[in-house]
Structures are given as structure tokens and as C-alpha cells.
Tab-separated table of C-alpha atoms and ligand atoms in Angstrom:
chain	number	residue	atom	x	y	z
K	1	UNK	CA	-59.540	-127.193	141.943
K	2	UNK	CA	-56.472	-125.201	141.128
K	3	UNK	CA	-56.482	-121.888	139.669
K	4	UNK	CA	-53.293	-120.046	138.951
K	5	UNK	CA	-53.333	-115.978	137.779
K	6	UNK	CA	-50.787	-114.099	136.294
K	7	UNK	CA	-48.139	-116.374	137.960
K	8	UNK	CA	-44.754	-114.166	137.463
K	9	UNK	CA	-41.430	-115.833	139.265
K	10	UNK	CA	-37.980	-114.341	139.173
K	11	UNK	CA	-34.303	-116.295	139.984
K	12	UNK	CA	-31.967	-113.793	140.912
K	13	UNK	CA	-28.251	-114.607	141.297
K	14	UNK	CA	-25.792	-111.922	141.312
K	15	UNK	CA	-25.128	-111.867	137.421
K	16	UNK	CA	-27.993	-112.702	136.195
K	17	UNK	CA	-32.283	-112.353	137.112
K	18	UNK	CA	-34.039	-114.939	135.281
K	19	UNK	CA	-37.892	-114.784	134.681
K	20	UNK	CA	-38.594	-118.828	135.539
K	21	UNK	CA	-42.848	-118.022	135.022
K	22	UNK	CA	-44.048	-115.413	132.933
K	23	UNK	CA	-47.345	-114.489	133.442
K	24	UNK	CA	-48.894	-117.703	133.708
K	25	UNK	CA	-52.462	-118.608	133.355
K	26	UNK	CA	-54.286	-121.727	134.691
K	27	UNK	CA	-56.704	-123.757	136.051
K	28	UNK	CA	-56.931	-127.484	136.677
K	29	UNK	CA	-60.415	-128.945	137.040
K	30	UNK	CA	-60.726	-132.484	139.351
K	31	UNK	CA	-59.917	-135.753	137.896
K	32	UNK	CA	-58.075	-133.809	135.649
K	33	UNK	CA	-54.648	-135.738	134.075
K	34	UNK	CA	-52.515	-132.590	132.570
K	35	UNK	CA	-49.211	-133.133	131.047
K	36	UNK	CA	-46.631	-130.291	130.931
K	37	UNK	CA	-44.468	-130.365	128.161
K	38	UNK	CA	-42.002	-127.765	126.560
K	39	UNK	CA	-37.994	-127.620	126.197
K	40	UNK	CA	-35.812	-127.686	128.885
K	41	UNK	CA	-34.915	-124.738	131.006
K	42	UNK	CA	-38.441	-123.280	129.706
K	43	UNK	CA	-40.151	-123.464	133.088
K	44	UNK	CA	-41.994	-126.422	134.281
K	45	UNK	CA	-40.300	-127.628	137.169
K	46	UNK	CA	-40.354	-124.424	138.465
K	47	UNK	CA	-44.878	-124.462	137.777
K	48	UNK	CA	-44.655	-127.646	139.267
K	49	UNK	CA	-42.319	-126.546	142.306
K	50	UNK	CA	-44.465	-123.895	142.905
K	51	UNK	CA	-48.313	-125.486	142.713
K	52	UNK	CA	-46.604	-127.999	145.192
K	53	UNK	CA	-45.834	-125.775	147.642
K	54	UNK	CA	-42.378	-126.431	147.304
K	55	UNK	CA	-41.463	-123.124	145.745
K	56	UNK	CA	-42.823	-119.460	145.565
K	57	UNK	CA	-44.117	-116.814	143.166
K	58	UNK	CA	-43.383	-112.853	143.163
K	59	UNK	CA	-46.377	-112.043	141.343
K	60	UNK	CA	-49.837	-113.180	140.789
K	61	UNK	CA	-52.162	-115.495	142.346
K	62	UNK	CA	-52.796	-119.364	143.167
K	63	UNK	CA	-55.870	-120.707	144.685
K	64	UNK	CA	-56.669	-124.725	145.282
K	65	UNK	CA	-60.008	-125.738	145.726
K	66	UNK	CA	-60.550	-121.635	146.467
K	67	UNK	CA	-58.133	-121.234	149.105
K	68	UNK	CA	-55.072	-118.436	148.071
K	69	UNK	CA	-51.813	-120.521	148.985
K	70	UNK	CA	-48.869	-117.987	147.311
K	71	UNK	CA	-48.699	-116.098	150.478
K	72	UNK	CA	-49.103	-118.577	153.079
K	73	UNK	CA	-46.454	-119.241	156.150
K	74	UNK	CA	-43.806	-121.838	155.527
K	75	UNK	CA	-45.641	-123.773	158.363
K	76	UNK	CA	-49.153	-123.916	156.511
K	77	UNK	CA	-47.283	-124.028	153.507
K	78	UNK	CA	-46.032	-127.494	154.618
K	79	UNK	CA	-49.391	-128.513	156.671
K	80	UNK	CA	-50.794	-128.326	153.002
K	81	UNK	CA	-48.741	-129.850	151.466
K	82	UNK	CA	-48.761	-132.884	153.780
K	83	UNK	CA	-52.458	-133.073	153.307
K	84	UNK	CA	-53.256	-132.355	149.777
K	85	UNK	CA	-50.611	-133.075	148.129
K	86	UNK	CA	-47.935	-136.324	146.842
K	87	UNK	CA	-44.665	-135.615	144.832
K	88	UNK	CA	-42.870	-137.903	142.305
K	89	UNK	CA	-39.577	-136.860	141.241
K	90	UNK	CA	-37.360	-138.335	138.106
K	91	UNK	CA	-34.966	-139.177	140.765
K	92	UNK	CA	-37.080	-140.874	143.222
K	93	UNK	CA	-35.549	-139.334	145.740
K	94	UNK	CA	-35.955	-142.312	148.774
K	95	UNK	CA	-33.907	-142.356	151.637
K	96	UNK	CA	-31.198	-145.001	150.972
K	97	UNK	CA	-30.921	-146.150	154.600
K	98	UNK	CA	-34.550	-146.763	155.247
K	99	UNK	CA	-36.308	-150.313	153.585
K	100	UNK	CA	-39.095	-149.954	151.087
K	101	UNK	CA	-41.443	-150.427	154.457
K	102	UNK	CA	-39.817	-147.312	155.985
K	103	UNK	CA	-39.865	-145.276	152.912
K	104	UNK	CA	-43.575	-145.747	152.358
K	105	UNK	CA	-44.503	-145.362	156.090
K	106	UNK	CA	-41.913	-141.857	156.653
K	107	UNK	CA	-45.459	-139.620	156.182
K	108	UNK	CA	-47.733	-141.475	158.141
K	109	UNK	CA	-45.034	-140.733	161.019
K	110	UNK	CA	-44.969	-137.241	160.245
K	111	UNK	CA	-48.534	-136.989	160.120
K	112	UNK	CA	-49.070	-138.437	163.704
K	113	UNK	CA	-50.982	-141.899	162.723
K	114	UNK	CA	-50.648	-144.926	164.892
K	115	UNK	CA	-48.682	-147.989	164.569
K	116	UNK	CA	-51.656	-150.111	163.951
K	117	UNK	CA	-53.046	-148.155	161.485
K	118	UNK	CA	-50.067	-147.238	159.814
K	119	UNK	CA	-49.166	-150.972	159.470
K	120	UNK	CA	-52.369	-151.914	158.209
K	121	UNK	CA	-52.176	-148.774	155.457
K	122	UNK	CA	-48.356	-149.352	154.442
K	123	UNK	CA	-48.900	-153.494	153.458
K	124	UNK	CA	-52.111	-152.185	151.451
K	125	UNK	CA	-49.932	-150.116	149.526
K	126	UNK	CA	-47.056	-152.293	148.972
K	127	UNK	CA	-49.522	-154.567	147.979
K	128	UNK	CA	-51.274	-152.398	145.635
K	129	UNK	CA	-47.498	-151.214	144.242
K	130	UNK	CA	-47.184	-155.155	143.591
K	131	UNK	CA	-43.949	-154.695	146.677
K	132	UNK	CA	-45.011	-156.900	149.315
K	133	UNK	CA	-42.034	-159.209	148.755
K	134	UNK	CA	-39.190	-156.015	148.214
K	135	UNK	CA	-40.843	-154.635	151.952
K	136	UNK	CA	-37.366	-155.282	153.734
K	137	UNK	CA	-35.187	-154.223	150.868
K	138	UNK	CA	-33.104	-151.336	151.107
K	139	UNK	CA	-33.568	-148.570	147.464
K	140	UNK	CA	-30.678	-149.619	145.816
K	141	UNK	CA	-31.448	-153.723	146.134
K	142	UNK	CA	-34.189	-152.082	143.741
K	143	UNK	CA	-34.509	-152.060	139.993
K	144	UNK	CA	-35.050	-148.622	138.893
K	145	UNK	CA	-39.113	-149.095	138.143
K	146	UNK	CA	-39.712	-150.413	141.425
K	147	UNK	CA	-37.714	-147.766	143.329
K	148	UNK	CA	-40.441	-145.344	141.495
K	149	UNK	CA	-42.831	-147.287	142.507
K	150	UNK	CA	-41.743	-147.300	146.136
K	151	UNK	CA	-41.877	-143.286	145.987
K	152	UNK	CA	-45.246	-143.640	144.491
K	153	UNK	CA	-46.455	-145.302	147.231
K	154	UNK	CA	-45.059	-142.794	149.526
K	155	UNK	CA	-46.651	-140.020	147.664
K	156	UNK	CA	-49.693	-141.773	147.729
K	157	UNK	CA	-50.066	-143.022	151.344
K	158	UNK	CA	-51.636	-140.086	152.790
K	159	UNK	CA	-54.380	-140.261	150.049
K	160	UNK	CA	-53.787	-136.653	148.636
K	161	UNK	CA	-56.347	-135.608	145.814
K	162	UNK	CA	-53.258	-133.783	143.876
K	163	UNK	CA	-50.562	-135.841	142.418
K	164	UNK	CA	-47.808	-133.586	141.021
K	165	UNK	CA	-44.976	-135.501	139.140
K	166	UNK	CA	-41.576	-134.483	137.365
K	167	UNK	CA	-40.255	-136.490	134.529
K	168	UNK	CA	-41.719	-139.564	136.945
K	169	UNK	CA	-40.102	-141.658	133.795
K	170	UNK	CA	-37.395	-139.587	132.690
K	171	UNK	CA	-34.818	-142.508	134.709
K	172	UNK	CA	-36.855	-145.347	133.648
K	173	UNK	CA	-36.299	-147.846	130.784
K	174	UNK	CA	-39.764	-148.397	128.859
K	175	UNK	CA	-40.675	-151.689	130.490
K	176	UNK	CA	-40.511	-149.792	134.218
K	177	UNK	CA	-41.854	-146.142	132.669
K	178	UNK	CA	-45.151	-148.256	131.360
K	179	UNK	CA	-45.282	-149.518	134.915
K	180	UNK	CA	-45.720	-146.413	136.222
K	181	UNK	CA	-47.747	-144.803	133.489
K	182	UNK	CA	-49.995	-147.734	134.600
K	183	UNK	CA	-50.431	-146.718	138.282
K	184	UNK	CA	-50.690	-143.093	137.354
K	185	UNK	CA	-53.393	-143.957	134.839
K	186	UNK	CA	-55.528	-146.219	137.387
K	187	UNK	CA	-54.674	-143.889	140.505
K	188	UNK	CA	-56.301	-141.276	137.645
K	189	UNK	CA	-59.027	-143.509	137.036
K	190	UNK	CA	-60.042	-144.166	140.776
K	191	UNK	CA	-60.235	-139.536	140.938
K	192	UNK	CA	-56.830	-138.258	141.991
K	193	UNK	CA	-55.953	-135.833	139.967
K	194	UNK	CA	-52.600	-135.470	138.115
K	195	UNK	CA	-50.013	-132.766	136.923
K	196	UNK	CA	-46.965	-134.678	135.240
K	197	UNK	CA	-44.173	-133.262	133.390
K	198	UNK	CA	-43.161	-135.003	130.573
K	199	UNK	CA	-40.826	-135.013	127.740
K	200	UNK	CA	-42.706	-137.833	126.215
K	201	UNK	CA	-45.336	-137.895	124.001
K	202	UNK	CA	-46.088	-141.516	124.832
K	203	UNK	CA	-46.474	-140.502	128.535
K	204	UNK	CA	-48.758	-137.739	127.678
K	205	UNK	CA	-50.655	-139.668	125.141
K	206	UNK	CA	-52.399	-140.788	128.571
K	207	UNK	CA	-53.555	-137.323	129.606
K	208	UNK	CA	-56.547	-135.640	128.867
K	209	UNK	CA	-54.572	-132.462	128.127
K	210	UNK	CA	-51.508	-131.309	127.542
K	211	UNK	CA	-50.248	-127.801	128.310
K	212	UNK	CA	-46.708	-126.540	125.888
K	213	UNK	CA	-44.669	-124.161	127.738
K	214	UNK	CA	-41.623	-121.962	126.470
K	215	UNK	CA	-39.664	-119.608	127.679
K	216	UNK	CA	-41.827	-119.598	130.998
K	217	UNK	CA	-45.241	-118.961	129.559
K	218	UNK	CA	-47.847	-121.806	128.404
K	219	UNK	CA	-48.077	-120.973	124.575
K	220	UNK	CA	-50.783	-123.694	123.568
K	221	UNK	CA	-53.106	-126.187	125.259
K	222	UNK	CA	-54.503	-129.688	123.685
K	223	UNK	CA	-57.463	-131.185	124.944
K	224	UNK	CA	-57.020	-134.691	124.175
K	225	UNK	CA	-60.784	-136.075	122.987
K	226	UNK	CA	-61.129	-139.264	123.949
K	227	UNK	CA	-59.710	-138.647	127.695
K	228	UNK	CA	-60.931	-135.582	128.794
K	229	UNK	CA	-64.937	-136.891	128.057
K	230	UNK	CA	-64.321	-139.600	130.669
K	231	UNK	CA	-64.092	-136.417	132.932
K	232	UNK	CA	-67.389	-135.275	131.724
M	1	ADP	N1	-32.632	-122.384	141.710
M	1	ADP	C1	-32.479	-121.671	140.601
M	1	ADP	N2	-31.702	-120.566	140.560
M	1	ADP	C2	-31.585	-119.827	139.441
M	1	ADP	N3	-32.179	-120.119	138.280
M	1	ADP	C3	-32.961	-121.211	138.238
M	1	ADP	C4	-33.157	-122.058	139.389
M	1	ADP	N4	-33.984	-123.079	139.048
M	1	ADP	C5	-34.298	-122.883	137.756
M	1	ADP	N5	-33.696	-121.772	137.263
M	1	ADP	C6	-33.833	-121.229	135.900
M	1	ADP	O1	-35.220	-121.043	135.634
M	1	ADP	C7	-35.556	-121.456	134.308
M	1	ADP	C8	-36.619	-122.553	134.368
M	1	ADP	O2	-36.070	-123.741	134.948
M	1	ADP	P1	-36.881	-125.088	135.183
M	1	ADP	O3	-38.200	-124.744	135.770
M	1	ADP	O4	-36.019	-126.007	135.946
M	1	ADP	O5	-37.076	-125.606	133.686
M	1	ADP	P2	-37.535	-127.032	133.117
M	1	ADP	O6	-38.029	-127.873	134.256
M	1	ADP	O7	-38.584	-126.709	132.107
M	1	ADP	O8	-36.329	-127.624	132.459
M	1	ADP	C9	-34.249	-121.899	133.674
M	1	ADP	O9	-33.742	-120.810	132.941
M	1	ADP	C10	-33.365	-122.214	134.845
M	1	ADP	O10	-32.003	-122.012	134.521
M	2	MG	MG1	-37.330	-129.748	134.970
């Protein structure tokens, strides 16, 4: 599904150039749950930034489901992204002045679908997310667990095979992180594939591999048994 070569990314400021990926290697096979772990600063946000479309490489090359994506236009760039792909971010990152409702409907606007359908597909998920009852809240009537689950939902409402998720329980207490682990786990278990970055070993105890990064490269890989011959 995802294949990354030789994946090289600079930061340049003015004092400083900062090699963010170094040569990086790797491929993602569907159904696939792969946790990225490694210190901070060593790199992953910036993998994760990049196979979402978000950010860009200098060198090398990355292909989903065979398609070359490093070079695209900003426009098909996003058009992907919109069609492939749902975020989660540590920090939720939900617009404060739209309800729960709003949140979770935002890219079914943006991708042109009707009212009637778009009704019909938000209540499923806020169902599904167990938010039916928060619909007309506003993010910050929200406990901290549920807001993640609101942003979830939005990642999830245009039914993208690639999940991508940051530190999805880095800002969550254990009660609300196992919540999500949950949905990630049964959204895994129904074929959408996930890339999470993690700094917890509980969290990736869930995937069926775990990639270690440092200092930009991926230094070792650990198939985890048990998960990864469910994919076979
Ligand atoms: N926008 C940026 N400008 C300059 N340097 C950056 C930027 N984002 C990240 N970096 C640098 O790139 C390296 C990797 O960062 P990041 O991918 O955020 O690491 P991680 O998510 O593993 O903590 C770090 O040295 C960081 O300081
Ligand atoms: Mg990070």
C-alpha cells in the first residue's frame, strides 16, 4: 500500500539545516497497524507529516497503493489527501466554534456530499463514537477522550483506508487513551489501516509492528506475533 525509498528531508532556518528523515526505508502492507516509536525530536512527526500529505521530502521516493505522491501539486496533494486519508492529532485540533455535529460533518462539506446524505452519515458516526447525546455540544463542553473521539470521527467520515495518528493519546488520561486505543483497534479490525505514533508501549502493544526511529532513520523493526498473523 505504501512504499517509501530513501526518504531524505531537510529543515533549513537561517542558523541551522536540520536532517528531519535520513534515508528512510519503508513499506506498509494493508490492514497493517504500525506504531512509530523513538525519542523526541528524532523524526516521526515529520514521517508522519509527510506520508499524509501534509509535508514534503527533498529526496527519495513515496508511492501509495503504486501511485508516486512526493512530487505531486499542492492541489492533488490535497484531493488525496481528502480521499485516502484521516488525521488524528495529540491535540485534537477541532474547531472550537463549531458543535461536535459540525466538526464531524466539516469534510463531507468539503467533499461536495448532500445534506441528506451527510445527515444520515454524521448520526452513524456519532453513534458509532458512542456521541449521539454530546451532537450539540461545543469542544470544550467535552472531556478530553471524547473531544478525541469527536476528531476521530471526523477523520473517519470520509471512510479513508489510511489512518495516520500522532500521539492520538499523548493528552489523554488512561481511562479516555483506552477509549481510543479501542476504536483504533476495531476501526483496525474492520481493514483500515493504521500508522500511530506513540510514546507508549501499552499503545503499541496493540500493533502488529512497531518501527524505532532515531535521529531520523528507522534503526529496528518488531513484528509483533500474535497481531501481525491476523493479517495473514
Ligand atoms: N518546522 C520545522 N522547522 C525546523 N525544524 C523542524 C521543524 N519541525 C521539526 N523540526 C526538527 O526536525 C527534527 C524532527 O522533528 P519531529 O519530526 O517533530 O520529531 P518527533 O515527532 O519525533 O518528536 C527535530 O530536530 C526538530 O527540531
Ligand atoms: Mg512529534
Amino acid at each position: 500500500m505504501i512504499s517509501i525509498r530513501n526518504l531524505t528531508k531537510y529543515y533549513r532556518t537561517e542558523e541551522v539545516e536540520t536532517t528531519a528523515l535520513h534515508n528512510v526505508t519503508f513499506d506498509v502492507k494493508p490492514g497493517e497497524f504500525v506504531s512509530i516509536m523513538g525519542p523526541s525530536g528524532c523524526g516521526k512527526s515529520t514521517l508522519l507529516n509527510v506520508l499524509g500529505l501534509l509535508d514534503t521530502a527533498e529526496e527519495g521516493s513515496f508511492t501509495f497503493n503504486e501511485k508516486e505522491l512526493l512530487h505531486l501539486g499542492e492541489k492533488d496533494k490535497s484531493a488525496f489527501r481528502k480521499a485516502h486519508i484521516g488525521f488524528v492529532f495529540q491535540s485534537f485540533n477541532l474547531i472550537d466554534e463549531l458543535t461536535v455535529y459540525e466538526n464531524v460533518e466539516l469534510p463531507l462539506i468539503y467533499a461536495g456530499v448532500g445534506a441528506q446524505e451527510r445527515k444520515e452519515r454524521v448520526n452513524n458516526m456519532l453513534e458509532r463514537m458512542n456521541l449521539s447525546k454530546r451532537s450539540a455540544h461545543f469542544p470544550q463542553q467535552l472531556s478530553g477522550g471524547q473531544q478525541q473521539r469527536v476528531a476521530v470521527g471526523r477523520a473517519l467520515i470520509n471512510k479513508p483506508a489510511l489512518i495516520l495518528a500522532d500521539e492520538p493519546t499523548g493528552n489523554l488520561d488512561s481511562t479516555n487513551g483506552n477509549e481510543v486505543m479501542d476504536i483504533l483497534c476495531e476501526l483496525n479490525e474492520q481493514g483500515t489501516t493504521i500508522i500511530m505514533v506513540t510514546h507508549s508501549a501499552h499503545d503499541a502493544s496493540f500493533s502488529s509492528r512497531v518501527v524505532y526511529m532515531k535521529d531520523g532513520m528507522i534503526v529496528t523493526e518488531k513484528l509483533q506475533k500474535e497481531k501481525a498473523a491476523e493479517l495473514i
